[in-house]
Coordinates of C-alpha atoms in Angstrom, one line a residue:
Chain A
X294 CA -45.4 91.7 92.6
X295 CA -46.0 88.9 95.1
X296 CA -48.7 86.4 94.4
X297 CA -50.6 87.5 97.5
X298 CA -50.9 91.0 96.2
X299 CA -52.6 90.1 92.9
X300 CA -56.1 91.4 93.1
X301 CA -57.0 92.1 89.4
X302 CA -56.0 90.0 86.4
X303 CA -56.6 90.6 82.7
X304 CA -57.1 87.2 81.0
X305 CA -56.6 86.6 77.3
X306 CA -59.9 84.8 76.8
X307 CA -61.3 82.8 73.9
X308 CA -64.0 80.7 75.5
X309 CA -62.1 77.6 74.6
X310 CA -61.2 74.8 77.0
X311 CA -58.0 76.4 78.4
X312 CA -59.2 79.9 79.0
X313 CA -62.6 78.7 80.3
X314 CA -61.2 76.8 83.2
X315 CA -58.6 79.4 83.9
X316 CA -61.2 81.8 85.3
X317 CA -62.2 79.6 88.3
X318 CA -58.6 78.4 88.6
X319 CA -57.4 82.0 88.9
X320 CA -60.0 82.8 91.5
X321 CA -59.1 79.7 93.5
X322 CA -55.3 80.3 93.3
X323 CA -54.9 84.0 93.2
X324 CA -56.8 85.5 96.2
X325 CA -60.3 85.3 94.6
X326 CA -59.0 88.1 92.3
X327 CA -61.1 90.0 89.8
X328 CA -60.8 88.5 86.3
X329 CA -61.3 90.8 83.3
X330 CA -61.7 88.6 80.3
X331 CA -60.4 90.1 77.0
X332 CA -61.3 88.5 73.7
X333 CA -59.4 89.7 70.7
X334 CA -61.6 89.6 67.7
X335 CA -59.2 88.5 65.0
X336 CA -61.9 87.2 62.7
X337 CA -62.9 84.0 64.5
X338 CA -66.5 85.0 63.9
X339 CA -69.0 82.7 65.5
X340 CA -66.6 81.9 68.4
X341 CA -67.5 85.2 69.9
X342 CA -71.2 84.5 70.0
X343 CA -72.5 84.1 73.6
X344 CA -69.0 84.8 74.9
X345 CA -69.9 87.5 77.4
X346 CA -72.5 85.5 79.1
X347 CA -70.2 82.5 79.3
X348 CA -67.3 84.6 80.7
X349 CA -69.5 86.1 83.4
X350 CA -71.2 82.9 84.2
X351 CA -67.7 81.3 84.7
X352 CA -66.7 84.1 87.1
X353 CA -65.2 87.0 85.1
X354 CA -66.2 90.5 86.2
X355 CA -66.7 91.5 82.5
X356 CA -65.7 90.8 79.0
X357 CA -64.0 93.2 76.7
X358 CA -64.0 92.4 73.0
X359 CA -61.2 94.1 71.2
X360 CA -61.8 94.4 67.5
X361 CA -58.4 93.7 66.0
X362 CA -59.2 92.3 62.5
X363 CA -58.1 95.3 60.4
X364 CA -55.1 96.0 62.7
X365 CA -54.0 92.4 62.3
X366 CA -54.5 92.5 58.5
X367 CA -53.2 95.9 57.7
X368 CA -50.3 96.0 60.2
X369 CA -49.1 92.4 60.2
X370 CA -50.5 90.3 57.4
X371 CA -50.1 92.7 54.5
X372 CA -46.5 93.6 55.5
X373 CA -45.8 89.9 55.7
X374 CA -47.3 89.2 52.3
X375 CA -44.9 91.9 50.9
X376 CA -42.1 89.8 52.2
X377 CA -43.5 86.5 51.0
X378 CA -43.2 85.2 54.6
X379 CA -43.5 81.5 55.0
X380 CA -42.1 79.4 57.9
X381 CA -40.9 76.0 56.7
X382 CA -44.0 74.9 54.8
X383 CA -46.3 76.6 57.3
X384 CA -48.1 79.6 55.9
X385 CA -48.4 81.3 59.3
X386 CA -51.6 82.2 61.0
X387 CA -51.7 82.1 64.7
X388 CA -48.4 84.0 64.7
X389 CA -50.0 86.9 62.9
X390 CA -52.6 87.5 65.6
X391 CA -50.5 87.0 68.7
X392 CA -48.5 90.3 68.6
X393 CA -51.6 92.4 68.0
X394 CA -53.6 90.6 70.8
X395 CA -50.6 90.8 73.2
X396 CA -50.2 94.6 72.5
X397 CA -53.9 95.2 73.3
X398 CA -53.8 93.0 76.4
X399 CA -50.9 95.2 77.7
X400 CA -52.9 98.4 76.9
X401 CA -56.0 97.1 78.6
X402 CA -54.1 95.9 81.7
X403 CA -52.6 99.3 82.1
X404 CA -55.9 101.1 81.6
X405 CA -57.7 98.8 84.0
X406 CA -54.9 99.0 86.6
X407 CA -54.5 95.2 86.6
X408 CA -51.8 93.5 88.5
X409 CA -51.1 90.7 86.0
X410 CA -51.9 89.4 82.6
X411 CA -52.9 85.7 82.2
X412 CA -52.9 83.6 79.1
X413 CA -53.9 80.0 78.4
X414 CA -50.9 79.0 76.2
X415 CA -49.2 75.7 77.0
X416 CA -45.7 75.7 78.2
X417 CA -44.8 73.6 75.2
X418 CA -45.8 76.0 72.5
X419 CA -44.8 79.1 70.5
X420 CA -47.7 81.2 71.6
X421 CA -46.6 81.8 75.1
X422 CA -43.4 83.3 73.6
X423 CA -45.3 85.5 71.1
X424 CA -47.8 86.8 73.7
X425 CA -45.2 87.5 76.3
X426 CA -42.8 89.3 74.0
X427 CA -45.6 91.6 72.8
X428 CA -46.6 92.3 76.4
X429 CA -43.0 93.0 77.4
X430 CA -42.7 95.5 74.5
X431 CA -45.7 97.5 75.8
X432 CA -45.9 96.7 79.5
X433 CA -42.3 95.6 80.4
X434 CA -43.0 95.3 84.2
X435 CA -46.3 93.4 84.0
X436 CA -46.6 90.2 85.9
X437 CA -47.5 87.3 83.6
X438 CA -49.5 84.3 84.8
X439 CA -49.3 81.1 82.7
X440 CA -51.4 78.4 84.4
X441 CA -50.1 75.7 82.1
X442 CA -46.7 76.3 83.7
X443 CA -48.1 76.2 87.2
X444 CA -51.0 74.0 87.7
X445 CA -51.2 70.2 88.2
X446 CA -53.5 69.6 85.3
X447 CA -51.7 67.4 82.8
X448 CA -53.9 66.9 79.8
X449 CA -56.9 68.2 77.9
X450 CA -58.9 65.3 79.4
X451 CA -58.0 66.5 82.9
X452 CA -59.1 70.0 81.8
X453 CA -62.5 68.7 80.8
X454 CA -62.7 67.0 84.2
X455 CA -61.9 70.2 85.9
X456 CA -64.5 72.1 83.8
X457 CA -67.2 69.6 84.7
X458 CA -66.3 69.8 88.4
X459 CA -66.6 73.6 88.3
X460 CA -69.7 73.8 86.1
X461 CA -67.9 75.5 83.2
X462 CA -70.0 75.1 80.1
X463 CA -68.1 73.6 77.1
X464 CA -69.2 73.2 73.5
X465 CA -66.6 70.6 72.7
X466 CA -66.8 66.8 73.0
X467 CA -63.9 64.6 73.8
X468 CA -63.9 63.1 70.3
X469 CA -63.5 66.3 68.3
X470 CA -61.5 68.0 71.0
X471 CA -58.7 69.2 68.7
X472 CA -56.7 72.1 70.0
X473 CA -57.9 74.8 67.5
X474 CA -56.9 78.3 66.8
X475 CA -59.0 80.4 64.4
X476 CA -58.5 83.8 62.9
X477 CA -59.4 85.5 59.6
X478 CA -56.2 84.1 58.1
X479 CA -56.4 80.4 59.1
X480 CA -57.6 77.6 61.4
X481 CA -55.2 75.2 63.0
X482 CA -55.9 71.7 64.3
X483 CA -53.6 69.8 66.6
X484 CA -54.0 67.0 69.1
X485 CA -56.0 63.7 69.3
X486 CA -55.3 61.4 66.3
X487 CA -53.1 64.0 64.6
X488 CA -50.5 63.6 67.3
X489 CA -49.3 60.5 65.5
X490 CA -48.0 61.7 62.1
X491 CA -48.6 58.2 60.8
X492 CA -52.4 58.8 61.0
X493 CA -54.1 60.2 57.9
X494 CA -56.4 63.0 58.9
X495 CA -60.1 62.1 58.6
X496 CA -61.2 65.3 56.8
X497 CA -64.8 64.1 56.7
X498 CA -65.0 63.8 60.5
X499 CA -67.8 66.1 61.8
X500 CA -66.4 69.1 63.7
X501 CA -63.0 68.9 61.9
X502 CA -62.8 71.2 58.8
X503 CA -64.6 74.5 59.4
X504 CA -63.3 76.9 56.8
X505 CA -64.0 74.8 53.8
X506 CA -64.3 71.3 52.4
X507 CA -61.7 68.7 51.4
X508 CA -60.7 68.6 47.7
X509 CA -62.5 65.3 47.3
X510 CA -65.8 67.0 47.9
X511 CA -65.0 70.1 45.8
X512 CA -67.2 70.9 42.8
X513 CA -66.2 69.6 39.3
X514 CA -66.4 73.1 37.8
X515 CA -63.5 75.5 38.5
X516 CA -64.0 78.9 40.0
X517 CA -62.3 81.9 38.5
X518 CA -61.1 84.7 40.7
X519 CA -59.2 88.0 40.0
X520 CA -57.2 89.9 42.6
X521 CA -55.9 93.5 42.0
X522 CA -52.7 94.6 43.7
X523 CA -51.3 98.0 44.3
X524 CA -47.7 98.3 45.6
X525 CA -47.8 94.7 46.9
X526 CA -51.1 95.0 48.7
X527 CA -54.4 93.5 47.5
X528 CA -57.0 96.2 46.7
X529 CA -59.8 94.5 44.8
X530 CA -61.5 91.1 44.5
X531 CA -63.2 90.2 41.2
X532 CA -62.9 93.9 40.1
X533 CA -64.6 95.2 43.2
X534 CA -62.5 97.5 45.4
X535 CA -62.6 96.6 49.1
X536 CA -60.4 96.7 52.2
X537 CA -57.8 93.9 52.6
X538 CA -59.7 92.1 55.3
X539 CA -62.8 91.9 53.1
X540 CA -60.7 90.4 50.3
X541 CA -59.3 87.8 52.6
X542 CA -62.8 87.0 53.8
X543 CA -64.0 86.7 50.2
X544 CA -61.1 84.4 49.2
X545 CA -61.7 82.3 52.3
X546 CA -65.2 81.5 51.1
X547 CA -64.2 80.9 47.4
X548 CA -61.1 78.9 48.4
X549 CA -62.9 76.9 51.1
X550 CA -65.6 75.9 48.7
X551 CA -62.9 74.6 46.3
X552 CA -60.9 72.6 48.9
X553 CA -58.0 75.0 48.7
X554 CA -55.3 75.3 51.3
X555 CA -55.5 72.3 53.6
X556 CA -51.9 71.7 54.7
X557 CA -50.8 68.8 56.9
X558 CA -47.3 69.3 58.2
X559 CA -44.7 68.6 60.9
X560 CA -43.0 71.8 61.9
X561 CA -40.2 72.8 64.2
X562 CA -41.4 74.8 67.2
X563 CA -39.2 77.5 68.7
X564 CA -39.3 75.6 72.0
X565 CA -37.6 72.6 70.6
X566 CA -40.0 69.9 69.6
X567 CA -41.6 69.0 66.4
X568 CA -45.3 69.4 66.1
X569 CA -47.9 68.0 63.7
X570 CA -50.7 70.2 62.6
X571 CA -53.4 70.4 60.0
X572 CA -54.1 74.0 58.9
X573 CA -56.9 75.4 56.9
X574 CA -55.7 78.4 54.9
X575 CA -58.3 78.6 52.2
X576 CA -56.6 81.4 50.2
X577 CA -53.3 79.6 50.1
X578 CA -52.5 83.3 50.9
X579 CA -48.8 83.2 50.5
X580 CA -49.5 82.0 47.0
X581 CA -52.7 83.6 45.9
X582 CA -52.1 86.8 47.8
X583 CA -48.5 86.9 47.1
X584 CA -47.0 89.1 44.4
X585 CA -43.4 88.4 44.0
X586 CA -41.7 90.9 46.2
X587 CA -38.5 90.7 48.1
X588 CA -36.9 88.2 45.8
X589 CA -37.4 90.5 42.9
X590 CA -35.9 93.5 44.6
X591 CA -32.9 93.3 42.4
X592 CA -34.9 93.9 39.3
X593 CA -36.4 97.1 40.6
X594 CA -39.7 96.5 39.0
X595 CA -41.9 93.6 39.5
X596 CA -44.8 91.9 37.9
X597 CA -47.5 90.7 40.3
X598 CA -46.6 87.1 39.7
X599 CA -48.1 84.8 42.3
X600 CA -46.4 81.6 42.9
X601 CA -49.5 79.5 42.6
X602 CA -48.7 76.5 44.7
X603 CA -51.5 74.1 44.5
X604 CA -51.9 72.4 47.8
X605 CA -48.1 72.4 48.3
X606 CA -46.9 71.4 51.7
X607 CA -49.1 68.3 52.0
X608 CA -47.3 65.0 52.0
X609 CA -50.2 63.3 50.2
X610 CA -49.6 63.2 46.5
X611 CA -53.2 64.1 45.6
X612 CA -52.6 67.5 47.2
X613 CA -49.0 68.0 46.4
X614 CA -48.9 69.2 42.8
X615 CA -47.1 72.5 42.5
X616 CA -47.7 75.0 39.8
X617 CA -45.0 77.6 39.8
X618 CA -45.3 80.5 37.4
X619 CA -42.3 81.3 35.3
X620 CA -40.8 84.7 36.2
X621 CA -42.3 87.2 33.8
Chain B
X157 CA -32.4 86.4 58.6
X158 CA -35.8 85.2 57.5
X159 CA -38.8 87.5 58.0
X160 CA -41.0 84.5 58.7
X161 CA -38.7 83.4 61.5
X162 CA -39.2 86.8 63.1
X163 CA -43.0 86.3 63.0
X164 CA -43.0 82.7 64.0
X165 CA -40.6 83.3 66.9
X166 CA -42.5 86.2 68.4
X167 CA -40.2 89.0 67.4
X168 CA -42.8 91.1 65.5
X169 CA -42.2 94.2 67.7
X170 CA -38.4 94.5 67.0
X171 CA -36.2 97.0 65.3
X172 CA -35.0 94.5 62.7
X173 CA -38.6 93.6 61.7
X174 CA -39.4 97.2 61.3
X175 CA -36.3 97.7 59.1
X176 CA -37.3 94.8 56.9
X177 CA -40.8 96.1 56.6
X178 CA -39.4 99.4 55.3
X179 CA -37.5 97.4 52.7
X180 CA -40.6 95.5 51.8
X181 CA -42.6 98.8 51.2
X182 CA -39.8 100.1 49.0
X183 CA -39.4 96.9 47.0
X184 CA -43.1 96.4 46.5
X185 CA -43.6 99.9 44.9
X186 CA -44.2 98.5 41.5
X187 CA -45.9 95.3 42.4
X188 CA -49.2 96.5 40.9
X189 CA -51.6 94.7 38.6
X190 CA -54.1 92.0 38.3
X191 CA -53.8 88.3 38.7
X192 CA -56.4 85.9 37.5
X193 CA -56.6 82.4 39.1
X194 CA -58.6 79.3 38.7
X195 CA -59.6 77.4 41.8
X196 CA -60.2 73.7 41.3
X197 CA -60.3 70.8 43.8
X198 CA -57.6 72.1 46.0
X199 CA -55.5 73.5 43.2
X200 CA -54.8 77.1 42.3
X201 CA -54.0 77.5 38.6
X202 CA -52.7 80.7 37.2
X203 CA -55.0 82.1 34.5
X204 CA -53.3 85.2 33.3
X205 CA -51.9 88.4 34.7
X206 CA -51.3 92.1 33.8
X207 CA -49.2 94.9 35.2
X208 CA -48.7 98.5 34.1
X209 CA -45.1 98.3 35.3
X210 CA -44.1 94.9 33.9
X211 CA -40.7 94.4 32.4
X212 CA -42.0 91.5 30.4
X213 CA -41.6 92.3 26.7
X214 CA -43.4 90.1 24.2
X215 CA -41.1 91.6 21.5
X216 CA -38.1 90.2 23.3
X217 CA -39.5 86.9 24.3
X218 CA -41.2 85.9 21.1
X219 CA -40.2 83.0 19.0
X220 CA -40.9 85.2 16.0
X221 CA -38.7 87.9 14.6
X222 CA -37.8 90.6 17.1
X223 CA -35.2 93.3 18.1
X224 CA -33.2 90.8 20.0
X225 CA -29.9 89.9 18.3
X226 CA -29.3 86.2 18.8
X227 CA -25.6 86.7 17.9
X228 CA -25.1 88.6 21.2
X229 CA -25.6 85.4 23.2
X230 CA -22.3 83.8 22.0
X231 CA -20.1 86.3 23.8
X232 CA -22.3 86.3 26.8
X233 CA -22.0 82.5 27.2
X234 CA -18.2 82.6 26.7
X235 CA -17.9 84.9 29.7
X236 CA -20.6 83.3 31.8
X237 CA -19.1 79.9 31.2
X238 CA -15.5 81.0 31.6
X239 CA -15.0 79.6 35.2
X240 CA -16.5 76.3 34.0
X241 CA -14.1 76.1 31.1
X242 CA -11.1 77.1 33.2
X243 CA -11.9 74.4 35.8
X244 CA -12.3 71.8 33.1
X245 CA -9.0 72.8 31.4
X246 CA -7.3 72.7 34.8
X247 CA -8.5 69.1 35.5
X248 CA -7.3 68.0 32.1
X249 CA -3.9 69.6 32.7
X250 CA -4.4 71.8 29.6
X251 CA -4.7 75.2 31.4
X252 CA -2.1 77.6 29.9

């Protein structure tokens, strides 16, 4: 499809900096096209508040909120737990949500008769790959617009300038303008002072940690928690049966309150460069929510033995202690 | 092939991932039970676990008297360590 023929675009929309300015940018650069904003609800909670008003005010024709929490948890996260999936020392998070969002974007674009799907992923990252592979699987001929690979904007600062020039409302300030991605599973922080791995993260900085507190501020009394598993999937929290997404939500709160799961790592991106990020994963899911699985396949029967890694992955000694359960 | 690589690299919707997930479902069939954990200042500390399918046997593992015959270990170690012993004898020029 030629650029001049694009009249209707489905945009993966979060209301964050990138996707907010993409709406006016699409209209300016793609024939004043209709922009349908699609927000995938993957458990980012309060980020969805006021989103419809914001999307329409910025120029979208409508906002579709796709509720994807249980699909993400049941179809991607639990199967990944069963495999004990962990990438380097990164406990995954964003990568769990992208395929499910990408699939729904493709479905909506087909339903709406859209000419293209647009996303706000940078040309330097993994998420462009994850989104576009999922879209290719369900809408193989769909045109994809990735403004970061097209426009002249070079930095988040320039994005803020663009937003201000186009009256796009932003809730961020330049000081706490980390690039964040939140879902039920985790919250990532990248950018600003974190771009230099020599810098210690300032966990007490307002607007930084959102899912919990740092271990230094955690209570002096421990919190006990029990998790029941059936065939490798969590089925109850503290004896109360509930769906997996509710267990994760409950563990986020308990873990967050005890400073669990802050990891600070440099990882190898698919597109070649190393990347420094701070992740909040208050369950330490791959440990708490991880019965030994694949590695025990030879024994035929397994005991639900979690590898309880306490704050593993962090380079700082105070968070680095590992407790690994002996194999039962 | 690492399952996490497939997720990280965007290959969730792929035949190989689906095949591995089928393996995971099968190999997790008996991963059933309860884990108890203690959360404390960024640490997760195991605090006990139970499973109806566990292969753990206190009778076998105990330091007290049990059905495990400690004499069985000698032959096991002789075989398990045979390559080690052969290599050492070779280096010493004593291998017959």
